[in-house]
Short mmCIF file of C-alpha atoms in Angstrom, two decimals:
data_model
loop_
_atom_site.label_atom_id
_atom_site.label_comp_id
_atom_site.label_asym_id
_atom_site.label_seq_id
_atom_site.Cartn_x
_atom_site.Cartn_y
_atom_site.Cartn_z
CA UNK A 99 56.42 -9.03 -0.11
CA UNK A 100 54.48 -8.12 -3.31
CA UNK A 101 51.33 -9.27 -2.07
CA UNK A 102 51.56 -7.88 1.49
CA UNK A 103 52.16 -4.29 -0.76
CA UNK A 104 49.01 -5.21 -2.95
CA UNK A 105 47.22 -6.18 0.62
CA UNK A 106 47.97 -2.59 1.89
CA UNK A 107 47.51 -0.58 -1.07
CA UNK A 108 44.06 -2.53 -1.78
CA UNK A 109 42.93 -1.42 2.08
CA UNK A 110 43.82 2.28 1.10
CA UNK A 111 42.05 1.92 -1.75
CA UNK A 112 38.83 1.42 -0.08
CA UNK A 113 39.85 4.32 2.66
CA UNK A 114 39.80 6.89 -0.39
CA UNK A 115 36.85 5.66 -2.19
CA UNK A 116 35.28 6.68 1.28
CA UNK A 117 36.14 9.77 1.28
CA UNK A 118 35.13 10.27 -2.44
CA UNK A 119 31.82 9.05 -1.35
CA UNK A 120 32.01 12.24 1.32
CA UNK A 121 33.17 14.32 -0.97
CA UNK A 122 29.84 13.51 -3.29
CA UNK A 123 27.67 13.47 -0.59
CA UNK A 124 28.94 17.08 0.17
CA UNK A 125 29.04 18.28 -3.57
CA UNK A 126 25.48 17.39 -3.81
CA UNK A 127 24.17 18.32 -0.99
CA UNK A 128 22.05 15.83 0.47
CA UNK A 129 19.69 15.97 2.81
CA UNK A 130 19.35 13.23 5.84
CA UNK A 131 17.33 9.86 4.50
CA UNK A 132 18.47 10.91 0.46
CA UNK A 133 19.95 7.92 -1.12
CA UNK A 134 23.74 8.20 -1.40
CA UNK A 135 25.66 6.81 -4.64
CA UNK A 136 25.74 3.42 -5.05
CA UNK A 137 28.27 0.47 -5.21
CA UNK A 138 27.80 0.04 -8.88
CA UNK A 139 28.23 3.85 -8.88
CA UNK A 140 31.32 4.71 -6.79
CA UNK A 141 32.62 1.34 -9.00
CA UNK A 142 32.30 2.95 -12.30
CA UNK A 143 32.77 6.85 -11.10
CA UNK A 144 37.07 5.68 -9.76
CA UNK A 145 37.56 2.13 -12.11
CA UNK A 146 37.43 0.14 -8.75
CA UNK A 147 35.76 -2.72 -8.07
CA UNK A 148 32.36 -3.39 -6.54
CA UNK A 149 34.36 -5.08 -3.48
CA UNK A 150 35.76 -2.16 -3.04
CA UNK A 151 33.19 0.52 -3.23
CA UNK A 152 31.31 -2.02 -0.95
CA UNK A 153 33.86 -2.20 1.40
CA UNK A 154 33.92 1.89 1.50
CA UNK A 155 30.22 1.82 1.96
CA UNK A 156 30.78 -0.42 5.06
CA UNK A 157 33.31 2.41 6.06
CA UNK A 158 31.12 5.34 6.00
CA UNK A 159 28.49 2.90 8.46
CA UNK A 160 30.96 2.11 10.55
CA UNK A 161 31.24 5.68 11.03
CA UNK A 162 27.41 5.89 11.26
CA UNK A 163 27.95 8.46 8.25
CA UNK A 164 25.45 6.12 6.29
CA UNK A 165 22.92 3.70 6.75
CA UNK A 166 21.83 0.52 4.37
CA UNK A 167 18.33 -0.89 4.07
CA UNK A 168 18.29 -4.82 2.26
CA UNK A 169 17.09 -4.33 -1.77
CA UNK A 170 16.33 -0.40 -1.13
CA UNK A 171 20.18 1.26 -1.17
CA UNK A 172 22.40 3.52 1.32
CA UNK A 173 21.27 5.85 2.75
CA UNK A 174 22.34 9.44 4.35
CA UNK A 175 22.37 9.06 8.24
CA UNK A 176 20.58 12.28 10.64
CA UNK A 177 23.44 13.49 12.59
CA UNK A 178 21.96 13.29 16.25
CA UNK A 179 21.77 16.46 18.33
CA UNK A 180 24.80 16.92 20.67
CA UNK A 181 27.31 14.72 18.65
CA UNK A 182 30.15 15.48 17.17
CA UNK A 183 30.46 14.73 13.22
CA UNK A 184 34.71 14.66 13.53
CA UNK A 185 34.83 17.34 11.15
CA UNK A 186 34.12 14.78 8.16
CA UNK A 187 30.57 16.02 6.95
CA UNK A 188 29.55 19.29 7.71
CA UNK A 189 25.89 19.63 9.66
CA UNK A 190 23.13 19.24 7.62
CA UNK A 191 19.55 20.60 8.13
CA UNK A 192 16.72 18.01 7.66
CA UNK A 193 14.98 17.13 4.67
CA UNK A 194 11.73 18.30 5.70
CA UNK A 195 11.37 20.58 8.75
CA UNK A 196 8.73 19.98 11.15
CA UNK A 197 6.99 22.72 13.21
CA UNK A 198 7.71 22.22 16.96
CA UNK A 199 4.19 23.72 17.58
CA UNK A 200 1.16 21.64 17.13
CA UNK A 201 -1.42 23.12 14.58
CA UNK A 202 -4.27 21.00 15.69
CA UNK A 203 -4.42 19.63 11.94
CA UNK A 204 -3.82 16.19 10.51
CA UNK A 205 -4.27 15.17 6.87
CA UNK A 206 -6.24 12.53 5.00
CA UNK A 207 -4.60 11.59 1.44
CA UNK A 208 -6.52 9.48 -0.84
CA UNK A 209 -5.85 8.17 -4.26
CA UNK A 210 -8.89 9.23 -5.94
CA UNK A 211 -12.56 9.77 -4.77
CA UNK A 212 -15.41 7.03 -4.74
CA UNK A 213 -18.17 5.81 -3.16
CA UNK A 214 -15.66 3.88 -0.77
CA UNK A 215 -13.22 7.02 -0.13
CA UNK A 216 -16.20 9.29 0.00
CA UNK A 217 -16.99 7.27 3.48
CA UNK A 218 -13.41 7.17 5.00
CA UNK A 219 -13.73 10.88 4.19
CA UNK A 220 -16.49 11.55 6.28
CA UNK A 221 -16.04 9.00 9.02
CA UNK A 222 -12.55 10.64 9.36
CA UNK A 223 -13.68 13.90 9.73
CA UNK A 224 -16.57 12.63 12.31
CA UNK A 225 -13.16 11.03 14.24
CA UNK A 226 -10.75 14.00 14.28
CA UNK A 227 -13.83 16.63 15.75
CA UNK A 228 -13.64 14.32 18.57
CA UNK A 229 -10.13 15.05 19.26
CA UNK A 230 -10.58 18.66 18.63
CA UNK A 231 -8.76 18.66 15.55
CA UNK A 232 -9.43 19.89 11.57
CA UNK A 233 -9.07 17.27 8.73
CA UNK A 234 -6.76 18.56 5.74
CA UNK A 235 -7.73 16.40 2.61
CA UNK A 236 -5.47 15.81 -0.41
CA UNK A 237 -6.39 13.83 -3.73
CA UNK A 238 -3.54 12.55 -4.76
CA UNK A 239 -3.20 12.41 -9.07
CA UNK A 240 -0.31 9.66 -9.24
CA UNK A 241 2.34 8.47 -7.10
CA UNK A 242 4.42 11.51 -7.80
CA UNK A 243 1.39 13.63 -6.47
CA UNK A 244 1.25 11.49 -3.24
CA UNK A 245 4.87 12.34 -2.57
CA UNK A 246 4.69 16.21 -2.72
CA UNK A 247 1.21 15.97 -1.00
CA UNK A 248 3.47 14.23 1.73
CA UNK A 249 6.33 16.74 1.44
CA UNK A 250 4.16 20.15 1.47
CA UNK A 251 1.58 19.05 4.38
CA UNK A 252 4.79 18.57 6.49
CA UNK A 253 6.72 21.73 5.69
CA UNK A 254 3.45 23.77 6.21
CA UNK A 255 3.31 22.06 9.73
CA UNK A 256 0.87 19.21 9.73
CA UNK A 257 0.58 17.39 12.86
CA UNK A 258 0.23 13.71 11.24
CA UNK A 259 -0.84 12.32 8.07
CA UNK A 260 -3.32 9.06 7.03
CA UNK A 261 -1.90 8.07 4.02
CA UNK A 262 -4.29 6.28 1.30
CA UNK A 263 -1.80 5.13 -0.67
CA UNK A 264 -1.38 4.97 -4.77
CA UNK A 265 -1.07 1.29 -5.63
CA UNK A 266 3.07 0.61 -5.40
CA UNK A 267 4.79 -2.20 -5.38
CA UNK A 268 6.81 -1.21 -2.03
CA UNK A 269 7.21 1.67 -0.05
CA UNK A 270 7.76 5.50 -1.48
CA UNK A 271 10.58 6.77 -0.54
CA UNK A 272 8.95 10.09 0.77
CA UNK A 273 7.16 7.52 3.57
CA UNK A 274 9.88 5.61 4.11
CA UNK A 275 11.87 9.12 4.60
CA UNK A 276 8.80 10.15 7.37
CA UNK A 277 8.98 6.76 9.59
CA UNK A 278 12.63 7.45 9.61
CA UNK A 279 12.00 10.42 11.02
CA UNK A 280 9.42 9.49 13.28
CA UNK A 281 6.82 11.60 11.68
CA UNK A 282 3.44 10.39 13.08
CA UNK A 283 1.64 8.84 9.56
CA UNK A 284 -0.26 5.67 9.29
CA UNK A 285 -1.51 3.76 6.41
CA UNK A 286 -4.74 2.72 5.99
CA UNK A 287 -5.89 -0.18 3.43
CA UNK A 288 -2.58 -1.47 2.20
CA UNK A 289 -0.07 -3.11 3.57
CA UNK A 290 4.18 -2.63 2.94
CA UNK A 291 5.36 -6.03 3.61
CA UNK A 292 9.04 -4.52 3.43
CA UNK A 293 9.14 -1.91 6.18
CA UNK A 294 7.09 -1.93 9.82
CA UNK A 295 4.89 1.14 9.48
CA UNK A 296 1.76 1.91 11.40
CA UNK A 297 -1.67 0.83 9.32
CA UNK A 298 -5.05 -0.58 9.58
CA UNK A 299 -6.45 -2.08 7.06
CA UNK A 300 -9.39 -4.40 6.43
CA UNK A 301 -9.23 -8.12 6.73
CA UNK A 302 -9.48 -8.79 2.82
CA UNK A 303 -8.59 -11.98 2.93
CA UNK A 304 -10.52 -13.11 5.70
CA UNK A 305 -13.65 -11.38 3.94
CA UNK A 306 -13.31 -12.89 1.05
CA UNK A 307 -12.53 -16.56 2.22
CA UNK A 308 -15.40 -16.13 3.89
CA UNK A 309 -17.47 -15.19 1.32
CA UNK A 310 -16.13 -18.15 -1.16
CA UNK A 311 -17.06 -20.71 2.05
CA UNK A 312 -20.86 -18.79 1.79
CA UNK A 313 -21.10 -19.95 -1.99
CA UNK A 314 -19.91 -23.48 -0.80
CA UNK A 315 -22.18 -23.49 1.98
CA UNK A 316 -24.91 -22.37 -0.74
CA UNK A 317 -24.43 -25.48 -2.14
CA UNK A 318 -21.93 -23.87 -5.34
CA UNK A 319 -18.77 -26.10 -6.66
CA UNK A 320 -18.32 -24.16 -9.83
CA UNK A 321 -17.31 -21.48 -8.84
CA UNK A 322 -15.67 -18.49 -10.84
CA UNK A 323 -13.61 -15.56 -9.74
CA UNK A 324 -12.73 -12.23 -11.74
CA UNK A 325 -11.11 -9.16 -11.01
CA UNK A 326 -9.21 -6.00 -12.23
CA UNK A 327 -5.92 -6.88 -12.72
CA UNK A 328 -4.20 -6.76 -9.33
CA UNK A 329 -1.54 -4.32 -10.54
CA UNK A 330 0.68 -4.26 -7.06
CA UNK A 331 -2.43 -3.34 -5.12
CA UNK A 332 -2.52 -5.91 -1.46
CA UNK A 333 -5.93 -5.38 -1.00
CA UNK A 334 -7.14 -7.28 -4.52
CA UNK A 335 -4.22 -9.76 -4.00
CA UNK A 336 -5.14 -10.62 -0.64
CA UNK A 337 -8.94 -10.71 -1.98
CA UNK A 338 -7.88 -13.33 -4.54
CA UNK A 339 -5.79 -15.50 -2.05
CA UNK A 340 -8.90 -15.83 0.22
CA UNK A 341 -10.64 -17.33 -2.75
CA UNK A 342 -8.10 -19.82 -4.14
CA UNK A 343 -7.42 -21.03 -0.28
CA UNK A 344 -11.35 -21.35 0.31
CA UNK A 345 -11.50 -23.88 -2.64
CA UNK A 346 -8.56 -25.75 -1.48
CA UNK A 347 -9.64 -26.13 2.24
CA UNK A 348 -12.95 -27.62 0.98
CA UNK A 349 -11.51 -29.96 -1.83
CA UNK A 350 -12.72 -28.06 -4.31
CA UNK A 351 -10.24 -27.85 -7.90
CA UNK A 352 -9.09 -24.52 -8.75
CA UNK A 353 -9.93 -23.96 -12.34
CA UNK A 354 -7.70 -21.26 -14.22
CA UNK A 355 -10.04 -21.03 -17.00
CA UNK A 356 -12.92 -19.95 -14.28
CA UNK A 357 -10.48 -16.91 -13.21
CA UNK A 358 -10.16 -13.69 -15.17
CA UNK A 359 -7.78 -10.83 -14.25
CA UNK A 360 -9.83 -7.75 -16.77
CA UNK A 361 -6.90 -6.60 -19.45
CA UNK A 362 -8.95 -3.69 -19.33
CA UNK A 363 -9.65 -1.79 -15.64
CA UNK A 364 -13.93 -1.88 -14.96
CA UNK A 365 -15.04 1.87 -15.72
CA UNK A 366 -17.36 2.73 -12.49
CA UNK A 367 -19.31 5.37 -14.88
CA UNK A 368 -20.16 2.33 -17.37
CA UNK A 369 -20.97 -0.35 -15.23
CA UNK A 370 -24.36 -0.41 -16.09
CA UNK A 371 -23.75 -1.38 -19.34
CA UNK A 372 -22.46 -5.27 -21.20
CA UNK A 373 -18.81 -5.63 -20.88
CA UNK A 374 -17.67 -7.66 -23.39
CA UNK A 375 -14.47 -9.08 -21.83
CA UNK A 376 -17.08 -10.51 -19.27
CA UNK A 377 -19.74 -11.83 -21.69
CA UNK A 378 -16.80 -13.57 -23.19
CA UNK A 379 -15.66 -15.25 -19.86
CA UNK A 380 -19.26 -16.28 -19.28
CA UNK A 381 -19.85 -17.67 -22.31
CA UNK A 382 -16.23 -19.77 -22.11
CA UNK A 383 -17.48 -20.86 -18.56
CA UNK A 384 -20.68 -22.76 -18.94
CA UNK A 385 -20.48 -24.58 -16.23
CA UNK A 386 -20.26 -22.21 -13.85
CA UNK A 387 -22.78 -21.41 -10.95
CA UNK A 388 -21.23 -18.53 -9.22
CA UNK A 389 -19.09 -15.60 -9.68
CA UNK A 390 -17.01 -14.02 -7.20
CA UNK A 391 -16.28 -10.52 -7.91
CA UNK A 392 -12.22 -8.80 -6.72
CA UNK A 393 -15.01 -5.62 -6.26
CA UNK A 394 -18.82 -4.22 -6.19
CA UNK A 395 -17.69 -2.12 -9.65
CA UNK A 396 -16.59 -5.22 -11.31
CA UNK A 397 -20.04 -6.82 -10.03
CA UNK A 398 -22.34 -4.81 -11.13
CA UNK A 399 -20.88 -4.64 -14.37
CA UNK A 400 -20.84 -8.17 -14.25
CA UNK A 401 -24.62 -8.63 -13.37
CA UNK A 402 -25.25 -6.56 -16.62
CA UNK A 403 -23.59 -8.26 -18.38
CA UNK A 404 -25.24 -11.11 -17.71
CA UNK A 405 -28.36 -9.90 -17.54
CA UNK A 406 -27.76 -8.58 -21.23
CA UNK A 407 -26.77 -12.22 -22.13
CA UNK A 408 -30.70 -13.34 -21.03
CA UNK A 409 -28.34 -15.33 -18.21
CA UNK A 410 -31.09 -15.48 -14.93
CA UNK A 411 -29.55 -14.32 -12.08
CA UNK A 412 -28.95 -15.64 -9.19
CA UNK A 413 -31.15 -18.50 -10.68
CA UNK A 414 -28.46 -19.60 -13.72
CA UNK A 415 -25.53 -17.58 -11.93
CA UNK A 416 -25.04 -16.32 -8.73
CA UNK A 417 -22.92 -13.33 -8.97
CA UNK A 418 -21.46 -11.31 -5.68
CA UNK A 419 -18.79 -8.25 -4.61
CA UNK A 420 -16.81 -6.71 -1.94
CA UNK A 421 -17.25 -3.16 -0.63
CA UNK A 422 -20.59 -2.67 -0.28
CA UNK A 423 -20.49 0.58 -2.09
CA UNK A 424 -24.10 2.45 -1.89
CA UNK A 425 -24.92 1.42 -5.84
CA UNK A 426 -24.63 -2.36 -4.71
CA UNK A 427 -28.16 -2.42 -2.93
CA UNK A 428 -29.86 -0.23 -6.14
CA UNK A 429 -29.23 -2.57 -9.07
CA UNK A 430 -31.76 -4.83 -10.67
CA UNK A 431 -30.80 -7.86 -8.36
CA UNK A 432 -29.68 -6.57 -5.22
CA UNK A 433 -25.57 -7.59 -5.01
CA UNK A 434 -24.71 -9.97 -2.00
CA UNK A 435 -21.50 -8.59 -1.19
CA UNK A 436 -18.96 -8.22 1.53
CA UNK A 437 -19.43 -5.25 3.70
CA UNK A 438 -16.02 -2.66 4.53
CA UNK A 439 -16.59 -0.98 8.02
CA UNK A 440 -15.23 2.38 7.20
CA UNK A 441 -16.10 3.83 10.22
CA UNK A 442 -14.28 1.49 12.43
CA UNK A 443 -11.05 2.11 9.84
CA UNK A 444 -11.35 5.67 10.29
CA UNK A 445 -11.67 5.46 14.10
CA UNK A 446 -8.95 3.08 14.08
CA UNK A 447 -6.55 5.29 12.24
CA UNK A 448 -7.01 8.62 13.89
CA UNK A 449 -6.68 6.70 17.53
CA UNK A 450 -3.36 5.50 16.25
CA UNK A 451 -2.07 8.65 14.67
CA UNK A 452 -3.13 10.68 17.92
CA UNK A 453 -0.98 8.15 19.97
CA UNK A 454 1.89 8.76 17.44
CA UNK A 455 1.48 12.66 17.55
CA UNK A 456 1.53 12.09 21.76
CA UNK A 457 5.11 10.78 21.13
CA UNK A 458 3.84 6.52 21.71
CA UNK A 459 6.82 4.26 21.60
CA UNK A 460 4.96 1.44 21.11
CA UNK A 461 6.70 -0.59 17.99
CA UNK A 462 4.88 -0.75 14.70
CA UNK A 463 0.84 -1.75 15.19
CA UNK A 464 -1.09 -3.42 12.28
CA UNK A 465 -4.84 -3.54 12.92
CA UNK A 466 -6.82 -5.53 10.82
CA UNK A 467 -10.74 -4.75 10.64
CA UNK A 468 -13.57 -7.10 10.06
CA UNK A 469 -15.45 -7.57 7.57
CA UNK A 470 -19.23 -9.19 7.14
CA UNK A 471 -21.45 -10.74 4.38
CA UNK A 472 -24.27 -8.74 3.70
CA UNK A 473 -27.10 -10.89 1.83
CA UNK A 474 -29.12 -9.73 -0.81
CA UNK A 475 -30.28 -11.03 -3.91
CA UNK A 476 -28.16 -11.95 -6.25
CA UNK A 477 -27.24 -15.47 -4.58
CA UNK A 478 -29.24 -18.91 -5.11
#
């Protein structure tokens, strides 16, 4: 009898922490998307357990008040147009209102302007006059910047957005807020393995597999690799990966000593000068013949370094980079590198956000671009 009482009062339990939950959804006035309080919060808030603040959770999506996403949180649900909301929440305008009319603008945001942005930039502004449309740009300062970039081009009635993003471990919650929504936005050049989301991005590790199988091919076995650190960022990881599996496929022992990850990011406006962190990784590394750079910054700075050290090059070392950035065919040994086609990313992108902004149903598209050697110099 006592436990069929504790059974009942336990199941009410759960009922009220529910309706706590509504009442601090309410008090706080969330918008659709916001996270909602946590387990471990409604737990401590009413001295229940996490069982049961789970268990109200599951309540609240039952009634399709909430919704959950795996290692992200709950979520506020969008009340749909036309149904009712049984009196329990109270309608709720969305987080970021969206102009019905069109404005015949979409935005670019990048995370910082270079040689490689600068050519997005403009190949994305030769795309969008072909589809009769103006190009907003944004610099983004940090990943708090990207986010009200995101929010104000939105409010003020931006068609669609490409989205450069600020290196992150996972998805913002400002995007993740906009493909909820169905806000046409595409990514271009990373990747969120966590969420499907529209991008295009270049084939990094193709490119640079392909690159490490050149040096083989070249007749190289020693071969190093170094890189900024690659601080979250898909692109450099993916860059690295290419290497390591290159060696493997071809037998080749992966040396950790040959790999450095720079403690210290490669300044682009110093690259012409000896970097010591390098000198000291080419003088550990003897017996290396070749040096695969993450990026064209990082090999350049490399080549002077080198070239500082009285190291020949590509007769002693053969030293190469991915990008292609314009500086990479004007240094004292022309850089062998791998070649980005920004033109084709930028094409790519705006096709995809115009079929988004035409209301496409099509599920999540990922379109990788290809990437090609371009032979200079700077390889024996």
């Amino acid at each position: 009898m006592k436990n069929a009482q504790a059974s009942k009062k336990s199941s009410l339990l759960y009922l009220q922490i529910a309706d706590k939950a509504i009442g601090i959804i309410q008090s706080r006035r969330l918008q659709p998307h916001d996270p909602v309080p946590s387990e471990g919060e409604l737990a401590k808030l009413f001295g229940v357990s996490r069982m049961t603040s789970k268990l109200a959770l599951e309540r609240l999506v039952e009634q399709g008040l909430v919704y959950r996403l795996p290692r992200r949180g709950t979520f506020l649900s969008e009340q749909r147009d036309g149904e009712p909301n049984n009196g329990v929440l109270p309608p709720i305008n969305k987080a970021l209102p969206i102009k019905a009319e069109k404005s015949n603008q979409v935005a670019l945001i990048v995370p910082h302007l270079s040689d490689y942005t600068s050519k997005i930039i403009a190949a994305a502004e030769n795309e969008v006059r072909k589809h009769d449309c103006d190009l907003i740009l944004k610099i983004s300062k940090d990943k708090d910047d990207e986010d009200r970039c995101l929010q104000r081009l939105v409010e003020g009635g931006i068609d669609g957005i490409i989205l450069f993003p600020q290196g992150r471990k996972t998805c913002s919650d400002q995007v993740l807020r906009l493909k909820l929504q169905q806000f046409p936005i595409v990514i271009i050049d990373r990747i969120f393995r966590e969420v499907q989301i529209d991008c295009v991005y270049h084939d990094h590790y193709q490119g640079s597999y392909q690159m490490t199988q050149y040096l083989i091919e070249k007749g190289h076995r020693e071969i190093g690799y170094t890189s900024n650190s690659i601080d979250n960022i898909t692109s450099r990881e993916e860059r690295y990966q290419g290497y390591i599996q290159a060696l493997l496929d071809h037998a080749i022992p992966v040396k950790n000593q040959s790999i450095l990850f720079k403690s210290v990011p490669c300044n682009p406006s110093r690259i012409n000068e000896s970097d010591p962190e390098q000198e000291r990784f080419i003088q550990e590394n003897p017996q290396m013949t070749a040096l695969m750079c993450g990026d064209d910054h990082v090999a350049i700075s490399t080549l002077y370094t080198a070239l500082s050290m009285g190291i020949s090059v590509p007769d002693k070392l053969s030293i190469v980079g991915f990008s292609d950035i314009h500086l990479s065919a004007l240094t004292p040994i022309p850089l062998t590198t791998v070649r980005q086609d920004t033109g084709q990313l930028a094409q790519s992108a705006l096709n995809l956000l115009m079929k988004r902004i035409h209301h496409s149903q099509e599920k999540q598209i990922t379109i990788k671009i290809q990437t090609k050697i371009v032979e200079r110099k700077s390889v024996l």
